[in-house]
XYZ file of C-alpha atoms in Angstrom:
519
model
C 61.097 110.201 154.791
C 59.301 106.983 154.059
C 57.514 108.542 151.104
C 60.804 109.219 149.331
C 62.014 105.621 149.260
C 59.827 104.319 146.402
C 61.198 106.931 143.986
C 64.796 106.119 144.776
C 64.142 102.413 144.611
C 62.389 102.779 141.295
C 65.383 104.532 139.776
C 67.726 101.828 140.969
C 65.764 98.916 139.621
C 64.580 100.618 136.441
C 67.478 99.454 134.315
C 66.901 95.823 135.274
C 63.153 95.959 134.583
C 63.176 97.933 131.395
C 61.698 95.406 129.005
C 59.286 93.414 131.201
C 59.508 90.648 133.788
C 62.514 91.115 136.094
C 62.941 87.346 136.474
C 63.355 86.924 132.729
C 65.717 89.871 132.594
C 67.782 88.527 135.454
C 67.994 85.171 133.732
C 69.115 86.869 130.539
C 71.682 88.833 132.497
C 73.011 85.663 134.086
C 73.294 84.023 130.702
C 75.128 87.014 129.354
C 77.537 86.984 132.260
C 78.102 83.287 131.803
C 78.975 83.831 128.157
C 81.478 86.640 128.790
C 82.869 85.816 132.251
C 86.188 83.996 132.208
C 85.805 81.996 135.408
C 88.636 80.286 137.202
C 89.629 77.989 134.371
C 87.797 79.361 131.342
C 88.903 81.519 128.495
C 87.297 84.693 127.317
C 84.838 82.955 125.028
C 83.947 79.962 127.155
C 86.492 77.648 125.579
C 89.595 76.128 127.088
C 91.080 78.121 129.937
C 94.410 79.854 130.260
C 95.537 77.195 132.689
C 95.177 74.587 129.970
C 97.147 76.672 127.492
C 100.110 76.708 129.828
C 99.787 73.072 130.953
C 99.026 71.191 127.732
C 101.747 68.645 128.420
C 99.988 67.281 131.533
C 97.752 64.904 129.596
C 94.175 64.393 128.564
C 92.772 64.205 132.105
C 93.900 67.705 132.940
C 92.557 68.922 129.597
C 89.150 67.442 130.329
C 89.040 69.094 133.752
C 89.864 72.473 132.241
C 87.225 71.981 129.530
C 84.597 71.253 132.151
C 85.559 74.442 134.022
C 85.861 76.582 130.895
C 82.391 78.090 130.934
C 81.888 78.106 134.726
C 82.367 81.457 136.407
C 81.840 82.447 139.987
C 78.509 80.804 140.746
C 77.566 80.350 137.089
C 76.284 77.100 135.559
C 78.520 74.705 133.719
C 78.727 75.000 129.949
C 79.848 72.614 127.282
C 83.219 73.698 125.873
C 83.230 74.954 122.326
C 85.440 73.273 119.802
C 85.655 76.246 117.467
C 87.920 79.220 117.803
C 86.797 82.576 119.070
C 86.109 83.872 115.577
C 83.129 81.555 115.134
C 84.603 78.820 112.953
C 84.986 75.054 113.267
C 88.449 73.588 113.362
C 87.949 72.316 109.834
C 87.174 75.858 108.599
C 83.377 75.552 108.389
C 81.614 78.840 109.009
C 79.187 78.862 111.952
C 78.190 82.255 113.288
C 79.697 85.720 113.084
C 80.719 87.601 116.202
C 79.095 90.974 117.024
C 82.273 92.750 115.948
C 82.192 91.035 112.567
C 78.521 91.906 112.114
C 79.289 95.512 113.036
C 82.123 95.709 110.513
C 79.885 94.184 107.845
C 77.254 96.856 108.456
C 79.887 99.599 108.337
C 81.198 98.149 105.086
C 77.709 98.304 103.602
C 77.267 101.928 104.736
C 80.717 102.961 103.532
C 81.009 105.588 100.841
C 80.075 109.176 100.270
C 77.519 110.812 102.590
C 77.032 114.004 100.592
C 73.423 113.250 99.643
C 71.529 111.612 102.493
C 67.762 111.111 102.483
C 65.819 113.232 104.974
C 64.716 111.624 108.206
C 61.158 110.701 108.944
C 60.360 113.000 111.869
C 56.949 111.523 112.574
C 56.598 110.189 116.109
C 56.849 106.447 116.489
C 54.216 104.637 118.447
C 55.187 103.199 121.855
C 58.696 104.662 121.798
C 60.975 104.702 124.820
C 60.247 108.386 125.472
C 56.627 107.563 126.283
C 57.381 105.442 129.347
C 56.147 106.622 132.756
C 57.363 105.608 136.167
C 54.536 105.025 138.637
C 55.579 105.235 142.289
C 53.908 104.728 145.665
C 51.415 102.122 144.466
C 49.672 99.771 146.876
C 50.289 96.098 147.311
C 46.851 95.244 146.001
C 47.366 97.086 142.685
C 48.039 94.873 139.635
C 48.556 95.393 135.909
C 44.846 95.447 135.089
C 44.274 98.225 137.603
C 46.953 100.387 136.010
C 45.547 99.755 132.539
C 42.078 100.829 133.635
C 43.528 103.827 135.510
C 45.422 105.173 132.443
C 42.940 104.034 129.784
C 41.221 107.451 129.351
C 44.538 109.007 128.298
C 45.397 106.680 125.441
C 46.526 103.198 124.603
C 49.055 101.646 126.997
C 51.361 98.622 126.757
C 54.257 96.981 128.591
C 52.647 97.453 131.990
C 54.856 96.234 134.814
C 54.169 96.193 138.579
C 56.601 95.388 141.382
C 54.439 94.836 144.439
C 57.361 94.272 146.773
C 58.892 97.708 146.121
C 55.642 99.523 145.271
C 56.447 100.842 141.811
C 55.586 100.123 138.201
C 56.022 101.233 134.585
C 53.531 102.104 131.869
C 54.277 102.904 128.220
C 51.878 105.112 126.244
C 51.305 105.138 122.518
C 52.332 108.791 122.029
C 54.393 111.252 124.019
C 51.607 113.822 124.222
C 49.330 111.294 125.924
C 52.079 110.427 128.384
C 52.612 114.112 129.211
C 48.882 114.653 129.666
C 48.547 111.619 131.939
C 51.545 112.722 133.996
C 50.281 116.286 134.338
C 46.717 115.377 135.320
C 47.205 112.163 137.307
C 50.315 113.004 139.290
C 49.328 112.913 142.979
C 45.956 111.271 142.343
C 44.928 108.363 144.550
C 44.628 104.766 143.414
C 43.189 102.404 146.017
C 43.994 104.732 148.863
C 47.546 105.769 147.861
C 48.637 108.907 145.998
C 50.573 108.018 142.886
C 53.777 109.769 141.836
C 54.327 109.945 138.105
C 57.362 110.974 136.130
C 59.072 109.970 132.920
C 61.241 106.903 133.372
C 64.896 107.123 132.407
C 65.173 104.417 129.778
C 68.948 104.260 129.481
C 68.605 104.005 125.701
C 70.030 107.438 124.889
C 73.649 108.430 124.328
C 75.358 111.768 123.944
C 77.862 112.164 121.129
C 80.537 114.851 121.489
C 83.475 116.165 119.463
C 81.426 116.464 116.287
C 82.342 118.759 113.420
C 80.009 121.460 112.178
C 79.195 119.408 109.076
C 77.475 116.598 110.988
C 73.700 116.770 110.658
C 70.804 114.802 112.086
C 70.780 112.579 109.007
C 74.486 111.811 109.222
C 74.268 111.125 112.950
C 71.384 108.710 112.319
C 73.167 107.157 109.330
C 76.364 106.542 111.275
C 74.955 105.147 114.524
C 72.292 102.908 113.014
C 74.937 100.177 112.767
C 74.602 99.647 116.531
C 70.851 99.075 116.455
C 67.464 100.537 115.649
C 67.226 104.267 116.380
C 64.160 106.182 117.490
C 65.543 109.702 117.221
C 68.838 111.398 116.411
C 69.354 115.149 116.718
C 72.190 117.676 116.842
C 72.201 120.094 119.780
C 72.252 123.771 118.783
C 72.429 126.986 120.793
C 69.932 129.830 120.900
C 71.344 131.198 117.629
C 70.991 127.913 115.791
C 74.751 127.314 115.805
C 76.201 123.823 115.948
C 77.410 122.994 119.468
C 79.441 119.929 118.443
C 77.186 117.567 120.375
C 74.256 115.339 119.529
C 71.825 112.899 121.137
C 70.908 109.483 119.787
C 67.991 107.530 121.264
C 67.923 103.805 120.530
C 64.978 101.445 120.749
C 66.857 98.976 122.977
C 69.208 99.573 125.843
C 71.691 96.982 124.553
C 72.246 99.033 121.407
C 73.147 102.108 123.474
C 75.542 100.105 125.636
C 77.155 98.589 122.539
C 77.633 102.038 120.995
C 79.270 103.367 124.191
C 81.529 100.323 124.514
C 82.665 100.210 120.894
C 83.304 103.953 120.669
C 85.312 103.910 123.901
C 87.444 100.954 122.840
C 87.991 102.184 119.287
C 87.959 105.382 117.253
C 84.682 105.887 115.415
C 84.591 108.606 112.726
C 81.565 110.027 110.954
C 83.386 112.081 108.308
C 86.806 112.262 106.701
C 87.948 114.381 109.647
C 90.081 112.552 112.183
C 88.024 113.773 115.125
C 86.603 110.640 116.792
C 83.173 110.547 118.352
C 83.199 110.827 122.148
C 80.201 108.817 123.344
C 78.780 108.655 126.846
C 75.432 107.589 128.357
C 72.809 110.303 128.468
C 69.574 110.571 130.465
C 66.930 112.554 128.624
C 65.143 114.763 131.137
C 61.548 115.129 130.054
C 60.252 116.344 133.416
C 59.795 120.140 133.252
C 57.643 120.432 136.372
C 60.596 120.617 138.694
C 60.126 119.735 142.358
C 56.798 120.730 143.885
C 56.694 121.636 147.564
C 54.403 118.710 148.257
C 57.140 116.262 147.359
C 59.620 117.625 149.923
C 59.602 115.792 153.273
C 58.530 118.504 155.700
C 59.161 116.425 158.787
C 62.861 116.508 158.173
C 64.733 118.626 160.823
C 66.896 120.203 158.158
C 63.772 121.330 156.336
C 62.439 122.957 159.432
C 65.764 124.668 160.098
C 66.214 126.104 156.618
C 62.608 127.251 156.261
C 62.690 129.335 159.469
C 63.971 132.416 157.612
C 62.631 133.622 154.286
C 64.266 135.405 151.332
C 66.472 138.473 152.188
C 69.617 140.428 151.284
C 72.599 140.296 153.647
C 73.626 143.484 155.385
C 77.096 144.802 154.463
C 79.963 143.833 156.778
C 77.782 141.260 158.467
C 78.463 137.615 159.176
C 76.073 136.531 156.453
C 77.618 138.950 153.933
C 81.167 137.697 154.629
C 80.413 134.040 154.023
C 78.106 134.864 151.176
C 80.983 136.688 149.474
C 83.234 133.671 150.079
C 80.756 131.411 148.316
C 80.553 133.866 145.423
C 84.347 134.077 145.177
C 84.562 130.298 145.103
C 82.119 130.126 142.215
C 83.870 132.967 140.419
C 87.171 131.126 140.803
C 85.560 128.021 139.392
C 84.143 130.055 136.485
C 87.559 131.618 135.786
C 89.291 128.279 135.883
C 86.596 126.793 133.723
C 86.957 129.640 131.232
C 90.747 129.317 131.213
C 90.442 125.585 130.794
C 88.032 126.087 127.881
C 90.450 128.516 126.248
C 93.300 126.093 126.742
C 91.143 123.330 125.338
C 90.289 125.465 122.312
C 93.984 126.233 121.756
C 94.860 122.563 122.024
C 92.077 121.741 119.604
C 93.392 124.254 117.080
C 96.915 122.943 117.537
C 95.776 119.381 117.142
C 93.712 120.367 114.111
C 96.782 121.931 112.469
C 98.924 118.901 113.298
C 96.201 116.642 111.989
C 95.991 118.534 108.692
C 99.774 118.478 108.292
C 99.965 114.794 109.195
C 97.089 114.054 106.845
C 98.865 115.910 104.043
C 102.074 114.023 104.775
C 100.174 110.748 104.873
C 98.495 111.467 101.558
C 101.856 112.451 100.073
C 103.413 109.244 101.334
C 100.483 107.290 99.924
C 101.007 108.964 96.551
C 104.699 108.129 96.737
C 103.839 104.560 97.558
C 101.404 104.449 94.660
C 104.057 105.941 92.382
C 106.571 103.378 93.591
C 104.058 100.620 92.965
C 103.374 102.019 89.511
C 107.097 102.155 88.780
C 107.506 98.588 89.942
C 104.535 97.586 87.829
C 106.043 99.418 84.874
C 109.363 97.618 85.341
C 107.532 94.325 85.680
C 105.565 94.967 82.512
C 108.766 95.992 80.749
C 110.484 92.781 81.839
C 107.481 90.761 80.771
C 107.432 92.535 77.406
C 111.152 91.928 76.897
C 110.735 88.306 77.898
C 107.818 87.939 75.483
C 109.880 89.580 72.720
C 112.764 87.259 73.482
C 110.459 84.261 73.471
C 108.922 85.410 70.202
C 112.392 85.825 68.651
C 113.426 82.384 69.869
C 110.203 80.937 68.521
C 110.819 82.654 65.177
C 114.372 81.292 65.043
C 113.147 77.806 65.920
C 110.481 78.053 63.226
C 112.996 79.199 60.640
C 115.400 76.417 61.634
C 112.603 73.889 61.422
C 111.536 75.192 58.021
C 115.149 75.105 56.801
C 115.505 71.526 57.966
C 112.246 70.605 56.289
C 113.442 72.195 53.049
C 116.760 70.335 53.248
C 114.958 67.074 53.911
C 112.629 67.775 51.021
C 115.557 68.524 48.731
C 117.301 65.322 49.801
C 114.111 63.344 49.144
C 113.740 64.999 45.748
C 117.357 64.166 44.832
C 116.849 60.603 45.992
C 113.660 60.361 43.968
C 115.437 61.799 40.913
C 118.312 59.337 41.312
C 115.871 56.485 41.691
C 113.942 57.664 38.659
C 117.144 57.987 36.654
C 118.288 54.546 37.727
C 114.954 53.067 36.783
C 115.078 54.824 33.417
C 118.567 53.437 32.816
C 117.452 49.975 33.817
C 114.417 50.281 31.585
C 116.582 51.410 28.655
C 118.995 48.555 29.276
C 116.085 46.173 29.541
C 114.653 47.455 26.277
C 118.040 47.115 24.563
C 118.396 43.599 25.940
C 114.857 42.812 24.813
C 115.583 44.177 21.371
C 118.821 42.212 21.231
C 116.972 39.116 22.371
C 114.394 39.670 19.671
C 117.115 40.036 17.082
C 118.811 36.908 18.333
C 115.516 35.055 18.270
C 115.013 36.174 14.716
C 118.524 35.094 13.778
C 117.987 31.741 15.496
C 114.767 31.264 13.657
C 116.465 32.116 10.402
C 119.351 29.853 11.247
C 117.033 26.979 12.177
C 115.229 27.394 8.934
C 118.475 27.409 7.076
C 119.721 24.291 8.937
C 116.469 22.501 8.380
C 116.671 23.302 4.715
C 120.279 22.134 4.657
C 119.382 18.992 6.658
C 116.704 18.048 4.269
C 119.172 18.349 1.449
C 121.735 16.190 3.326
C 119.145 13.552 4.102
C 118.202 13.377 0.551
C 121.881 12.940 -0.393
C 122.356 10.234 2.237
C 119.342 8.400 1.037
C 120.474 8.640 -2.463
C 123.937 7.106 -1.548
C 123.834 3.419 -1.678
C 126.667 2.891 0.646
C 128.094 4.892 3.565
C 130.240 4.143 6.452
C 128.726 3.735 9.883
C 130.666 6.652 11.347
C 129.098 9.234 9.138
C 125.612 7.892 9.743
C 126.101 8.004 13.485
C 127.477 11.603 13.414
C 124.701 12.723 11.203
C 122.106 11.160 13.492
C 123.575 12.800 16.632
C 123.672 16.180 14.977
C 120.052 15.911 14.105
C 119.131 14.887 17.668
C 121.028 17.801 19.099
C 119.254 20.184 16.844
C 115.838 18.705 17.578
C 116.428 18.225 21.400
C 118.965 20.795 22.533
C 118.023 20.534 26.310
C 118.842 16.784 26.409
C 122.315 17.033 25.006
C 123.827 17.357 28.556
C 126.322 19.931 27.360
C 128.373 17.318 25.528
C 127.385 18.335 22.072
C 128.812 21.501 20.721
C 126.361 22.697 18.195
C 127.736 26.229 17.894
C 127.242 29.489 19.847
C 123.418 29.286 19.886
C 123.049 25.691 20.882
C 121.416 26.396 24.351
C 118.055 27.729 23.337
C 116.873 28.045 26.936
C 118.517 31.525 27.355
C 115.574 33.210 25.866
C 113.518 32.318 28.996
C 115.634 34.563 31.234
C 114.347 37.790 29.746
C 110.735 37.363 30.846
C 112.006 36.873 34.370
C 113.847 40.179 34.203
C 110.776 41.838 32.886
C 108.768 40.580 35.856
C 111.447 41.812 38.301
C 111.080 45.385 37.165
């Protein structure tokens, strides 16, 4: 009875000591719980609590108390409240860090597209994989990590050696699976420092089982689809003895967190691997590598139940006996279970076919509706383009009319300017002709004046000679004759009193040069 406890204890604590020191793992677990646990006043992401959202009007003091309680769960440490929102952004919009969901969607977006041609998987065994981990039970208190390394050294290279002295168990990871199998087969039951060791493959908790797969899902597609959750060691589709697809597969991750994330995300959402609308049903899976079964030496023989059952050996029950009656009842119970299981499988198959037909019809209807929507969008786009074309045509026509109107106005203005220029030219020509006529007339008058002056001078000389020759003359004639001569010699000093004829004012001839300068 006491020899069975280490095995059970080892199974219980295996998940918490998978990757090394249990104290470090427990601390990591506490930190993870602190980050996701709401607490009494905290929100889902460690920010302000729900109490604060409902009581924002109670002032800054209450807000500060809620902030201080936001990251504190039941027994967890206090955390500083975050000022960003739960999507990983500052209040001012600055990007900080993406959430796991956003990272997952980014990876899916990168893997999106056709999966018709996928590269083949590398089936070579990886060194120090999770399948090569052995559980070592019933070890002594004086055994440490160095002792286990020396004990398993002849069977290959080992790493990640862990020993729990309080509960008398440990873990050892080999480089290859064949070495782990050989060590388990040859060293199981051997003594180490006075205690017989019990070896078996440790359940890593890194494997998942994927159900509800179509027949077109292969190992490569299963690996390609689930690698978004983390690094994968092995992915395989389960087949029957005829090589037929069973609709199930197994994916083994490198880390346990990746397996848990895959189970959580596929349970909360619908994850598809193909265009079919059959979602992947994911559940944890323990890979059983132990093919040795249960040897008789591992059964506690001091148990009273063991002694009672082993009193009688193998036999057939006699007909109509007590043993035969209850034996037949057990068989009927199992047959009933098999019948119900078969009927349930048939019903499940019928429901699957029905759902498949409904899915195909709904998919066809959805595609038809999508085509109708696309056609409606195209029609709307066509109408929009038609309106834009008509508007552009209208704008072009208006622009053409404006251009023609502007050109017409420019032509009218040009014609008006030409008419004005012609009128001005004609007026100038008329003025020039008049000026030339006046100039010619002035020249003629100047010539006549010159001729007249010559004639008067000639006549004056004759009169002077006559006056000189007269011995006597009255004073009146001499005075008149003298004034006439002064007026002829100085016409500008006459003051307008003398009337020497029509051409007395000889200063008129000076007006014509002024006119010439004006034009």
